[in-house]
PDB file of C-alpha atoms in Angstrom:
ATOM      1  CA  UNK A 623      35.472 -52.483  45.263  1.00 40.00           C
ATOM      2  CA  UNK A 624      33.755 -50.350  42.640  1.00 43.00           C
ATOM      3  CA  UNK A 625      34.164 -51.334  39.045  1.00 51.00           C
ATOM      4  CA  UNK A 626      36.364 -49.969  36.834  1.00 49.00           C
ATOM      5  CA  UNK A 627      34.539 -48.250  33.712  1.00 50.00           C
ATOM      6  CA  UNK A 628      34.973 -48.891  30.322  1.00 53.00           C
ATOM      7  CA  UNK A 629      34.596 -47.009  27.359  1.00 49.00           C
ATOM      8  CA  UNK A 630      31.558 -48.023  25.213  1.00 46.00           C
ATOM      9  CA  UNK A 631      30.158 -49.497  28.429  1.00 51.00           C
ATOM     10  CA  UNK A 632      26.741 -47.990  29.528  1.00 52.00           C
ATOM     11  CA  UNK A 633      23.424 -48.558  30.326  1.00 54.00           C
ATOM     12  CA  UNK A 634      21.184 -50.110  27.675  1.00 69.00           C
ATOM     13  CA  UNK A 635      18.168 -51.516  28.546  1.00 76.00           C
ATOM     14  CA  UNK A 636      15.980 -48.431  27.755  1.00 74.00           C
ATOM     15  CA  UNK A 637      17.858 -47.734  24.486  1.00 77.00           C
ATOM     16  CA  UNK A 638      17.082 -51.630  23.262  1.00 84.00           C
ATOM     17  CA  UNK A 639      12.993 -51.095  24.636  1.00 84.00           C
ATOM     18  CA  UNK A 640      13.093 -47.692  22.936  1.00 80.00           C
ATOM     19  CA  UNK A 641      14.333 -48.760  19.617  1.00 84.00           C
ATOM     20  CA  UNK A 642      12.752 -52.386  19.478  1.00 88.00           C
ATOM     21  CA  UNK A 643       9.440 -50.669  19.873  1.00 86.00           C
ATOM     22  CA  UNK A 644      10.041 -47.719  17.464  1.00 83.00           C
ATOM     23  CA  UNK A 645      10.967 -50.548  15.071  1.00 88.00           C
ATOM     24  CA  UNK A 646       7.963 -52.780  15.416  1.00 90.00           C
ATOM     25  CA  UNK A 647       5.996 -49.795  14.754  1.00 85.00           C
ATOM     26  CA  UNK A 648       7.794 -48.799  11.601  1.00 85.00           C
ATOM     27  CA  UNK A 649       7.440 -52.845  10.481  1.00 89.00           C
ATOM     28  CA  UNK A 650       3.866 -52.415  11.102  1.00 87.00           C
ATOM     29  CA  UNK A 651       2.877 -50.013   9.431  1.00 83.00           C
ATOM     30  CA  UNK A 652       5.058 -51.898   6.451  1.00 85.00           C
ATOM     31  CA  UNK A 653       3.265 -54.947   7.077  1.00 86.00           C
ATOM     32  CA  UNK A 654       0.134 -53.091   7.088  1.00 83.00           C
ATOM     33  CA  UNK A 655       0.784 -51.754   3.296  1.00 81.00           C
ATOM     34  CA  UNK A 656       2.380 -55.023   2.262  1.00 83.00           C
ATOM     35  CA  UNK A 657      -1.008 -56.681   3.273  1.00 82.00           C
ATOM     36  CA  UNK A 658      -3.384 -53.817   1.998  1.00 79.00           C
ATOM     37  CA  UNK A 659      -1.255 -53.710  -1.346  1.00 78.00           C
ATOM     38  CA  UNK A 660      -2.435 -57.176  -1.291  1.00 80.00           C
ATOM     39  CA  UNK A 661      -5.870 -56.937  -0.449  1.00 78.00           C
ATOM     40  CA  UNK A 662      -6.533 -54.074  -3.204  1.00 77.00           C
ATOM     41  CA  UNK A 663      -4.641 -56.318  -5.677  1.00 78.00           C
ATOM     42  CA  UNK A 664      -7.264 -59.336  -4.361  1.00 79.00           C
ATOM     43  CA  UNK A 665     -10.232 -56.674  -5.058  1.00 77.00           C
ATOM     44  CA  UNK A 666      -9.201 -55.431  -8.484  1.00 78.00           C
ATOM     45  CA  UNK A 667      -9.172 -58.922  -9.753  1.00 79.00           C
ATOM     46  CA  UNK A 668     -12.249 -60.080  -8.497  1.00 81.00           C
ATOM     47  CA  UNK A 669     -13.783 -57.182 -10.149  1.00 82.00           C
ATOM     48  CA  UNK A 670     -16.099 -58.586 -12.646  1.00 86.00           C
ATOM     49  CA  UNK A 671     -17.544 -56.830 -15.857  1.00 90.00           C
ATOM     50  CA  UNK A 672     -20.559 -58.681 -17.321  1.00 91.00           C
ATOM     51  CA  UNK A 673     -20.952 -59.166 -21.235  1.00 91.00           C
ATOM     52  CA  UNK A 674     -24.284 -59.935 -21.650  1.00 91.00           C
ATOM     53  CA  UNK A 675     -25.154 -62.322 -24.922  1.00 91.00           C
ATOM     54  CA  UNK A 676     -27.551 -62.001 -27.952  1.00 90.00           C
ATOM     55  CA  UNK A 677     -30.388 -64.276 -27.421  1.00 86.00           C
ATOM     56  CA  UNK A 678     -30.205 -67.636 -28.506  1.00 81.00           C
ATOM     57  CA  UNK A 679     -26.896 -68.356 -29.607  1.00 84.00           C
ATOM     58  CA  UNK A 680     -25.887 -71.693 -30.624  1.00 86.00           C
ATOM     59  CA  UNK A 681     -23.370 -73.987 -28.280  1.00 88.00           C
ATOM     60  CA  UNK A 682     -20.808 -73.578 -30.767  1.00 90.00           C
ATOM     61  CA  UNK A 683     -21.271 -69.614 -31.174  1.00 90.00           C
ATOM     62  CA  UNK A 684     -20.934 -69.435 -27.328  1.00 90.00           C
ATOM     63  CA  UNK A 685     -17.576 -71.480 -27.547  1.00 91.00           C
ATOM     64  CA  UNK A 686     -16.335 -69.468 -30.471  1.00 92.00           C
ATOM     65  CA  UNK A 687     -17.228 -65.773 -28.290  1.00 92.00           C
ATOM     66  CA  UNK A 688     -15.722 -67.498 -25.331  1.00 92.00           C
ATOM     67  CA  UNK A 689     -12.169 -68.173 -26.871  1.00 92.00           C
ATOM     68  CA  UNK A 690     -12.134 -64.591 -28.463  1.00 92.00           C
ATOM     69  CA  UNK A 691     -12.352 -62.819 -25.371  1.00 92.00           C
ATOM     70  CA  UNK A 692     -10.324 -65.420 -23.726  1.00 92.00           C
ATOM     71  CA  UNK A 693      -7.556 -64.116 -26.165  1.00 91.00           C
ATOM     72  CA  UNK A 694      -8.222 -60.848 -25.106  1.00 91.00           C
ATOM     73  CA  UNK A 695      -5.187 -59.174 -23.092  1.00 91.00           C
ATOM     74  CA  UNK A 696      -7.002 -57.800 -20.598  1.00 91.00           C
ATOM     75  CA  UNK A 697      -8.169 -61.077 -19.207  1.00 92.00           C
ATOM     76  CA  UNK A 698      -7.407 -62.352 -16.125  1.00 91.00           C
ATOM     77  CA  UNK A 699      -5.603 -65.904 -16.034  1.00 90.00           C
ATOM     78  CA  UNK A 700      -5.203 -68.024 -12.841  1.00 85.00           C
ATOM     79  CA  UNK A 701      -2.712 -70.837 -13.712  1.00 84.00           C
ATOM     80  CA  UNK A 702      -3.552 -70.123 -17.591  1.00 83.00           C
ATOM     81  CA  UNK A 703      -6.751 -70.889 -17.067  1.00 89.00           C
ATOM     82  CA  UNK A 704      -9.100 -67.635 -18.374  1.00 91.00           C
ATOM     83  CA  UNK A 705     -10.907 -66.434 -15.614  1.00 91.00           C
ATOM     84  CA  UNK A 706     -14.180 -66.432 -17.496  1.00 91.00           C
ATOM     85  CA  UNK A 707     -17.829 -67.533 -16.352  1.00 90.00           C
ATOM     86  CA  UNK A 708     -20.715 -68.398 -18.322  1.00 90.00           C
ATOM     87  CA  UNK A 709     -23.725 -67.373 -16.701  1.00 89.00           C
ATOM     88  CA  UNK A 710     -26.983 -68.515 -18.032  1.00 88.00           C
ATOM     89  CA  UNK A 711     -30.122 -66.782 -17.945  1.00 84.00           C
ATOM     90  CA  UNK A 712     -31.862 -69.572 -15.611  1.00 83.00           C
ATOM     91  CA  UNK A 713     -29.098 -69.263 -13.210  1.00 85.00           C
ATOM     92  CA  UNK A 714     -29.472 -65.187 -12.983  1.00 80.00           C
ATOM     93  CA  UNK A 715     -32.832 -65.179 -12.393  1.00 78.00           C
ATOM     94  CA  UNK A 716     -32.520 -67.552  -9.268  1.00 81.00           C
ATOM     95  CA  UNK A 717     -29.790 -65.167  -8.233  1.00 77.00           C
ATOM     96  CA  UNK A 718     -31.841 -62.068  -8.853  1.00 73.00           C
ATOM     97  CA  UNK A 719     -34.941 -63.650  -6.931  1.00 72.00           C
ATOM     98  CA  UNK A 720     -32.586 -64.576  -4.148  1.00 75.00           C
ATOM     99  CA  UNK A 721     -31.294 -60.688  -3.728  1.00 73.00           C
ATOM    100  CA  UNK A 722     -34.698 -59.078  -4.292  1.00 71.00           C
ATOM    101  CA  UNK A 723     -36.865 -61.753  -2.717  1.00 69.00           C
ATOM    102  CA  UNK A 724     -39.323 -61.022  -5.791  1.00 70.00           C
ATOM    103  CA  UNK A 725     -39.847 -63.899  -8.439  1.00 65.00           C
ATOM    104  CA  UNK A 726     -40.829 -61.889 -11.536  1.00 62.00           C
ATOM    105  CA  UNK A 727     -41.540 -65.143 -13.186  1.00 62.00           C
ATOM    106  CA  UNK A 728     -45.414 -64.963 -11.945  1.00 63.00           C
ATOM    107  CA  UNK A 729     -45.708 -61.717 -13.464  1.00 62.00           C
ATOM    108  CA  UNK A 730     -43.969 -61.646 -16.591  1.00 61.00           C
ATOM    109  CA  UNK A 731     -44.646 -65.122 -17.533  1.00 62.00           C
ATOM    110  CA  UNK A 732     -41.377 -65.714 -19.330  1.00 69.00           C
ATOM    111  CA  UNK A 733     -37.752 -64.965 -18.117  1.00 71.00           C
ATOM    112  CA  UNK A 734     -36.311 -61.776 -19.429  1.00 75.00           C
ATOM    113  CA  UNK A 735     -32.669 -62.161 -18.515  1.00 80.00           C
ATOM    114  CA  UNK A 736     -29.508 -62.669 -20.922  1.00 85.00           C
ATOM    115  CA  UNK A 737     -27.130 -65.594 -20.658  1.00 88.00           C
ATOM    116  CA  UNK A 738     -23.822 -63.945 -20.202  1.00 90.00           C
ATOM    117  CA  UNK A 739     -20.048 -63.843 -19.366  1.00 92.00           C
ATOM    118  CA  UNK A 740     -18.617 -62.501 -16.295  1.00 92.00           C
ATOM    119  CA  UNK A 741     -15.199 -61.470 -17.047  1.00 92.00           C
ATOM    120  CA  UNK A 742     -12.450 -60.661 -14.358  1.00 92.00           C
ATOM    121  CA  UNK A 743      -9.835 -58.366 -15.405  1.00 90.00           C
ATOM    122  CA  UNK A 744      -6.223 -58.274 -14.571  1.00 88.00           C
ATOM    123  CA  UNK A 745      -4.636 -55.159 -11.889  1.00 83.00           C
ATOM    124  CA  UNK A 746      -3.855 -53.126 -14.683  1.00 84.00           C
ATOM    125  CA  UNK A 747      -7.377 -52.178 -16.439  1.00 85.00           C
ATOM    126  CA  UNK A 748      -9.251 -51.172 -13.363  1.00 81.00           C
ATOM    127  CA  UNK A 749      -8.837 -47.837 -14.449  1.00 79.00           C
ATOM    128  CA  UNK A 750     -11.684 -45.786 -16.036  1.00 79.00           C
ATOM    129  CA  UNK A 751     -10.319 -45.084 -18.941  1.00 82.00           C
ATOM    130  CA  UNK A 752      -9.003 -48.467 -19.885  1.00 86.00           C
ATOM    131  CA  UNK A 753     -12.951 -49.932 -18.254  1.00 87.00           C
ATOM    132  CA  UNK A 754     -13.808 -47.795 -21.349  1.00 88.00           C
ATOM    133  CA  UNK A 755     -11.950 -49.627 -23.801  1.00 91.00           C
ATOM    134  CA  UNK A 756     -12.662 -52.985 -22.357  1.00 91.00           C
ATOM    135  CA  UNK A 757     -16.094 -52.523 -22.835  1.00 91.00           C
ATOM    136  CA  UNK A 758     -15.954 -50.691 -26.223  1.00 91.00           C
ATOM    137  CA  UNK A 759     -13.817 -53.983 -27.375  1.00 92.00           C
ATOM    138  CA  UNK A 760     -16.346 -56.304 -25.904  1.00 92.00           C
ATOM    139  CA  UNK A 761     -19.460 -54.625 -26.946  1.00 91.00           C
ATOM    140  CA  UNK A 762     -17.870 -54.456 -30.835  1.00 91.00           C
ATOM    141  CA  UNK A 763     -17.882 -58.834 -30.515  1.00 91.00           C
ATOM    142  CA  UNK A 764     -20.531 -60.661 -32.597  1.00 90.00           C
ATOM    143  CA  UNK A 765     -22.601 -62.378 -29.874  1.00 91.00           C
ATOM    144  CA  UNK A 766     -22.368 -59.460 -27.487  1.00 91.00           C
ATOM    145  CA  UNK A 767     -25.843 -57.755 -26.507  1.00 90.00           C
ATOM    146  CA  UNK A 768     -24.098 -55.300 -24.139  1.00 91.00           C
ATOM    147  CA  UNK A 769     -21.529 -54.848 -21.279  1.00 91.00           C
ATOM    148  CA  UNK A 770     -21.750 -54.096 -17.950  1.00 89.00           C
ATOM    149  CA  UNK A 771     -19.802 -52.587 -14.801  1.00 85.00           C
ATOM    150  CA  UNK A 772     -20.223 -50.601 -11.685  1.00 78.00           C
ATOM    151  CA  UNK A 773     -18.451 -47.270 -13.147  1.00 72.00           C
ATOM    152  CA  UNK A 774     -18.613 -44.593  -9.636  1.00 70.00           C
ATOM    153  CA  UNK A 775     -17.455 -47.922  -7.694  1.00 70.00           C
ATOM    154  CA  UNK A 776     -13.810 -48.311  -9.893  1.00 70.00           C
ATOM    155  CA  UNK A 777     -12.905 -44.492  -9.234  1.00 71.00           C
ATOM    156  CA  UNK A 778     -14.317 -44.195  -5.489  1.00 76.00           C
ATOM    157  CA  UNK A 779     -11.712 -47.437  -4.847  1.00 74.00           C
ATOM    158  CA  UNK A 780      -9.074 -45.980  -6.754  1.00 73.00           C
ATOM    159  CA  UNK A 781      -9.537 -42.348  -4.848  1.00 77.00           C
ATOM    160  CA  UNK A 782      -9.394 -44.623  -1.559  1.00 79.00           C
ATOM    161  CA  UNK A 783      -6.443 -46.413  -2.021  1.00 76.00           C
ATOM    162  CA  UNK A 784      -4.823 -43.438  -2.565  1.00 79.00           C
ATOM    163  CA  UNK A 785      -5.658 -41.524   0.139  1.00 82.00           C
ATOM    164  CA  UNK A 786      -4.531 -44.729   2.561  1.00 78.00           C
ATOM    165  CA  UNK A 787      -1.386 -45.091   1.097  1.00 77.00           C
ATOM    166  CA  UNK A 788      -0.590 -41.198   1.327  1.00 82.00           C
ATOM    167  CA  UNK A 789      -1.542 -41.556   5.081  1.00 81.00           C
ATOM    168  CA  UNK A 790       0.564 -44.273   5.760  1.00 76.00           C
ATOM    169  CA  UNK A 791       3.585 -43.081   4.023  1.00 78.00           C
ATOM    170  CA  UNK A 792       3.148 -39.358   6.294  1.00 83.00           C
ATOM    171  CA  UNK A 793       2.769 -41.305   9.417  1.00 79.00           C
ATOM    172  CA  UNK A 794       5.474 -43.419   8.672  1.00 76.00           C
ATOM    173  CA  UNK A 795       7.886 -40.483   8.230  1.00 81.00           C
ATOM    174  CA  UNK A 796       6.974 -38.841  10.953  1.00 83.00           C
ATOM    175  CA  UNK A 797       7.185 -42.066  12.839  1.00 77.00           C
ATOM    176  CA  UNK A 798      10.823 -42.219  11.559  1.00 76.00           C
ATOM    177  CA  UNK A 799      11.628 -39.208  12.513  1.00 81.00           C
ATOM    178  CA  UNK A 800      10.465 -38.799  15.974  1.00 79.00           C
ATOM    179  CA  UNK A 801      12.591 -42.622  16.103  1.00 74.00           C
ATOM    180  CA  UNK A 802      15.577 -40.448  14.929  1.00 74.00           C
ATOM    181  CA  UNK A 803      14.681 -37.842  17.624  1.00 78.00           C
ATOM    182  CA  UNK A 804      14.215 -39.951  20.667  1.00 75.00           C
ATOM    183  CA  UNK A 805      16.921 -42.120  20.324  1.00 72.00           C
ATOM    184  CA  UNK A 806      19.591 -39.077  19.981  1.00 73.00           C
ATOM    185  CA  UNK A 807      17.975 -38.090  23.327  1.00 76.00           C
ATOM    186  CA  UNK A 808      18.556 -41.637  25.147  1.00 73.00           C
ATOM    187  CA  UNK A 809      21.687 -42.429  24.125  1.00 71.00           C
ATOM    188  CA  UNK A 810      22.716 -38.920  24.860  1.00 73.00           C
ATOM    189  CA  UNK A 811      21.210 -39.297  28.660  1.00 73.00           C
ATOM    190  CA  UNK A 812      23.010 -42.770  28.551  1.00 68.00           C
ATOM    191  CA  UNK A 813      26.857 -41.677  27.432  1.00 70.00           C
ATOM    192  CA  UNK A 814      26.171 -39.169  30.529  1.00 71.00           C
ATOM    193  CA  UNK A 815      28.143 -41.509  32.931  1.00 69.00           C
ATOM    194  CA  UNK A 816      30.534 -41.287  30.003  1.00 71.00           C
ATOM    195  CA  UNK A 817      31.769 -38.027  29.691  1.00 72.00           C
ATOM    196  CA  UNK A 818      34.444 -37.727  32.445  1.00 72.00           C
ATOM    197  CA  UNK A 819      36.043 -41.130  30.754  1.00 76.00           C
ATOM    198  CA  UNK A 820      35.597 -39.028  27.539  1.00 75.00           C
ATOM    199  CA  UNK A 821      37.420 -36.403  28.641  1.00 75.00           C
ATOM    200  CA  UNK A 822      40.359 -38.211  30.416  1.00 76.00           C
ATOM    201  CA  UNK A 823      41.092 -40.412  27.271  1.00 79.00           C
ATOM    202  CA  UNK A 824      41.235 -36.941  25.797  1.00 74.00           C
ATOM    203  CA  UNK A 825      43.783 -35.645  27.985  1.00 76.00           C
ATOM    204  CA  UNK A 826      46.134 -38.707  27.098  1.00 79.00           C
ATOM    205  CA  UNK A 827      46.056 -38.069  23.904  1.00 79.00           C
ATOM    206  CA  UNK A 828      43.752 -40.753  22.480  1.00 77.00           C
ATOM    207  CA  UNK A 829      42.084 -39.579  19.049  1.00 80.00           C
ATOM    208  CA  UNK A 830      38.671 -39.227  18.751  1.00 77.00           C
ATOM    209  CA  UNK A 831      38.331 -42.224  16.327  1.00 80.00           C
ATOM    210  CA  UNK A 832      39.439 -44.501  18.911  1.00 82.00           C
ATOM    211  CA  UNK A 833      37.737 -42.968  21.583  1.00 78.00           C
ATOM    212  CA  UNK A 834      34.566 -43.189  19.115  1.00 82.00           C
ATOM    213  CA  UNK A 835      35.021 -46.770  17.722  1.00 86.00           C
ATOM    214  CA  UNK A 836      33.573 -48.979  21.087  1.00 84.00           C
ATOM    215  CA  UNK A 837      30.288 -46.394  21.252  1.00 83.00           C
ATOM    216  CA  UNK A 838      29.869 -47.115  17.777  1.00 86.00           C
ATOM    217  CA  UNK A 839      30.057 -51.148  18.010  1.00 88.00           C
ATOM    218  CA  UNK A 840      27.800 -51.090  20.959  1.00 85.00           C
ATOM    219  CA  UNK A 841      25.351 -49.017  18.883  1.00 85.00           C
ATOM    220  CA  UNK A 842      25.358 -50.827  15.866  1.00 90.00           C
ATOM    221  CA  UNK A 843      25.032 -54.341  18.217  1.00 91.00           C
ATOM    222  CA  UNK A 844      22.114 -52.968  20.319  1.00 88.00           C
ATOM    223  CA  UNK A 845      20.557 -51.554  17.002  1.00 89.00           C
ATOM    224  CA  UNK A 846      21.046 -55.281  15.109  1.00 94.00           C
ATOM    225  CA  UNK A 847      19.319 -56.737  18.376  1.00 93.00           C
ATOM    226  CA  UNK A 848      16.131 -53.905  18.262  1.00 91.00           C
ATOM    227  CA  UNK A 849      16.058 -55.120  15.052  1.00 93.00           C
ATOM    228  CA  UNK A 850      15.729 -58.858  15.003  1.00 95.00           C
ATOM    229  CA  UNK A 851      13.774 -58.469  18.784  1.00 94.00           C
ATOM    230  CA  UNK A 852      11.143 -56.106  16.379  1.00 93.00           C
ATOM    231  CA  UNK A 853      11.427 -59.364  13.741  1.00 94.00           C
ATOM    232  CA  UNK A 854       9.958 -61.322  16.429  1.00 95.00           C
ATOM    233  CA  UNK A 855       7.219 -59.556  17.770  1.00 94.00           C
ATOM    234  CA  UNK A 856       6.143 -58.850  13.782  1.00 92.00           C
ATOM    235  CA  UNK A 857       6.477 -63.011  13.509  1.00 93.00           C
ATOM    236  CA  UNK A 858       4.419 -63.558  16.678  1.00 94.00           C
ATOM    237  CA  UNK A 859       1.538 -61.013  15.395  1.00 91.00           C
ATOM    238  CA  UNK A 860       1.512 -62.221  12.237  1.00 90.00           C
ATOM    239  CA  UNK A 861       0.838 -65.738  13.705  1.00 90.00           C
ATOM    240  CA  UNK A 862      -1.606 -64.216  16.081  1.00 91.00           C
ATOM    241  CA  UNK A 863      -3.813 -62.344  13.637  1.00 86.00           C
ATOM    242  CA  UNK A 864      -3.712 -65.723  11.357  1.00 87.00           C
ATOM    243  CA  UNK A 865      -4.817 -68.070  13.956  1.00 88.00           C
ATOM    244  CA  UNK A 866      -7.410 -65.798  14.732  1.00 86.00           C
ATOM    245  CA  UNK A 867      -8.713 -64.816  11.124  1.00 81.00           C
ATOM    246  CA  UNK A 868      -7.640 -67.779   8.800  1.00 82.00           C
ATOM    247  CA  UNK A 869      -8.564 -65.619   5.664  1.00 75.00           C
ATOM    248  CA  UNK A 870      -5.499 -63.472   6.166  1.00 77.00           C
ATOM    249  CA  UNK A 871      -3.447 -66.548   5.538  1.00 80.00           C
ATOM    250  CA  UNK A 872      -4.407 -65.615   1.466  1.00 75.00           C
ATOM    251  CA  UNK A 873      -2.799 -62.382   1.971  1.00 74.00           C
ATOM    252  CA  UNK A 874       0.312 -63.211   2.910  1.00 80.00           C
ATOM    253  CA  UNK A 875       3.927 -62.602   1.020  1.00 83.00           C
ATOM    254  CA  UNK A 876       6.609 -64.572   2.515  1.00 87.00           C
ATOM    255  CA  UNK A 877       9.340 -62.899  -0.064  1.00 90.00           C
ATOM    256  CA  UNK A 878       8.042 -59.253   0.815  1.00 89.00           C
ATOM    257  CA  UNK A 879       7.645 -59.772   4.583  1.00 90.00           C
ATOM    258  CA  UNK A 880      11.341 -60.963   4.686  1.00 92.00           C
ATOM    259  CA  UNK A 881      12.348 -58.542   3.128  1.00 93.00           C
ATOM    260  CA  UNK A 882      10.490 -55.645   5.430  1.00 91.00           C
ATOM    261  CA  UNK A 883      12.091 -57.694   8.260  1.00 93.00           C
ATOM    262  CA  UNK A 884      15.862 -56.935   6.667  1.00 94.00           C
ATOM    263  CA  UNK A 885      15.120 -53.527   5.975  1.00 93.00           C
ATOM    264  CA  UNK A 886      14.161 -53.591   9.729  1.00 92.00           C
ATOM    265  CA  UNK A 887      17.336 -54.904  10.737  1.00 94.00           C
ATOM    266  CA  UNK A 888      19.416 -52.473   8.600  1.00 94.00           C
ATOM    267  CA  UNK A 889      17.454 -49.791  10.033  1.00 90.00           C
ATOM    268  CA  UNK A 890      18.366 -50.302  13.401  1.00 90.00           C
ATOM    269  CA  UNK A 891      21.355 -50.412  12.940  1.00 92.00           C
ATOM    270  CA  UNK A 892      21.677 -47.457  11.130  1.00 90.00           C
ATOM    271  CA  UNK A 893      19.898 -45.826  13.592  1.00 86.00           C
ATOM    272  CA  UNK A 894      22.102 -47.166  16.480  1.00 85.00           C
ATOM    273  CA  UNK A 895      25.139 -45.959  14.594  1.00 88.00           C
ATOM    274  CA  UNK A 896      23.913 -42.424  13.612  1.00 85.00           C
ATOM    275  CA  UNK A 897      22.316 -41.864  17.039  1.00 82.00           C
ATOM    276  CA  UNK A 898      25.392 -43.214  18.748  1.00 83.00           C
ATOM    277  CA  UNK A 899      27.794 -41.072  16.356  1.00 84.00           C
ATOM    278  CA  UNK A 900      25.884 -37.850  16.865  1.00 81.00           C
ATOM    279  CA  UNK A 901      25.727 -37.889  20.947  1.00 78.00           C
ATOM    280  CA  UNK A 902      29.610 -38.996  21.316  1.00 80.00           C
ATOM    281  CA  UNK A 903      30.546 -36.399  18.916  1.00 79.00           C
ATOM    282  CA  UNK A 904      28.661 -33.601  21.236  1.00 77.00           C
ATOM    283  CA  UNK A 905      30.426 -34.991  24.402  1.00 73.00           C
ATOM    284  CA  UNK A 906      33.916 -34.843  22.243  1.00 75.00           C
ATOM    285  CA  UNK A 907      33.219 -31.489  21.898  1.00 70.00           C
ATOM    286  CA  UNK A 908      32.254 -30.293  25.012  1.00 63.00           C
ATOM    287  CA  UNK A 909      34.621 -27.784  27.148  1.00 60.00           C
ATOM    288  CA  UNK A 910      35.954 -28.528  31.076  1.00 57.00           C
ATOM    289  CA  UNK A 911      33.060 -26.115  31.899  1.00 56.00           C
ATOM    290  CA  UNK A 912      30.464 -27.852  30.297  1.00 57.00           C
ATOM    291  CA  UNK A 913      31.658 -31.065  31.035  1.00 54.00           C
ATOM    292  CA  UNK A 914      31.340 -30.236  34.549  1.00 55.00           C
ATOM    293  CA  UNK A 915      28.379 -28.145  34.480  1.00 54.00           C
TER     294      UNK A 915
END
């Protein structure tokens, strides 16, 4: 005995693979600038500009020059703690003789170096411009010989990140877009087996917001489950990637990755419910001839 058919019911299996994997893409690529936002936020302030000291300065003069840039605002603090470095002269030359494999030492006789401070700044000043003033402000300190930092470096990272995040942001729309695309196309192919059902509820006089209403609950529903399925297979790769390169554990944000996986869920089910709305409304439209045809 062949079943009876009921509106709202048709096939959905490719519709669910479709959209979960159109999804996990989308959540991708938003994981991928959640984590890169990250990373660039991790490089800015490990950035280090060196003040390097007057010659023989007294313990307390050191303490006194350390405070005043510690007050400065453009100093990074972990936990309130001043992320500044004292770097004495001894010390640089091992680490200068370690790089260059050349002691200079034997040569020289004495060691020409400058104790100094290595200074990281926070996000916001690595910018040329405000580099500028940082160093201007630093160089202007009693104690201060002169300061330091890789200038063609802060602009060639800045032109970088900029050019990523522009990519991303163009493949993501057009990643959206052919979603949008492709899923009018299945669900249209799927509310084929529909149309005579369509038709006849027409014919009895049923309005199209009832005919419409089960199409769009099953749309919605198999968007909500695209969505949380894509939640997962973010979740699993996340774990994957982690267990396989611990150091990406410091790059994680619990608060922001929740929140791309909501914005997941809400997108698939907007998608189901536009998708769903715009192929039932072509069908309601449709003619005898073209619903035969």
């Amino acid at each position: 005995m062949a079943r009876k058919k009921k509106v709202g019911a048709y096939p959905s299996g490719l519709i669910l693979f479709s959209l979960t994997l159109a999804l996990f893409l989308i959540g991708f690529c938003g994981l991928l600038a959640i984590q890169s936002k990250r990373l660039v936020t991790y490089i800015r302030e490990n950035y280090e500009v060196r003040a390097f000291l007057d010659k023989d300065l007294s313990e307390s003069k050191l303490q006194k020059l350390y405070k005043t840039i510690a007050e400065r605002p453009f100093v990074l603090k972990t936990n309130s703690s001043p992320q500044i470095t004292l770097v004495t002269k001894d010390v640089a030359a091992k680490e200068f003789i370690a790089e260059t494999k050349e002691d200079f030492s034997q040569f020289l006789g004495e060691n020409p170096l400058r104790d100094s401070y290595r200074i990281k700044l926070t996000e916001d000043y690595f910018a040329e411009a405000k580099l500028q003033s940082v160093k201007q402000d630093l160089e202007e300190l009693d104690g201060v010989f002169e300061v330091v930092y890789q200038e063609n470096l802060v602009d060639n990272i800045n032109r970088n990140i900029t050019r990523i995040y522009i990519v991303m942001a163009v493949f993501a729309v057009i990643l959206l877009l052919i979603i949008v695309v492709l899923m009018n196309n299945t669900i249209r192919l799927a509310l084929h087996s529909q149309r005579l059902l369509i038709r006849s509820m027409q014919l009895v006089g049923a309005t199209n917001g009832f005919i419409t209403r089960p199409f769009l609950a099953r749309g919605m529903l198999q968007g909500l489950i695209s969505g949380l399925a894509s939640c997962i297979l973010l979740f699993v790769l996340i774990r994957i990637a982690i267990s396989n390169l611990p150091e990406l554990a410091s790059l994680q944000e619990p608060d922001k990755i929740a929140m791309l996986m909501g914005a997941l869920i809400g997108l698939g089910v907007l998608i189901g419910l536009i998708s769903t709305l715009q192929a039932v409304n072509r069908y309601l439209g449709l003619s005898v001839d073209e619903m035969y045809g």
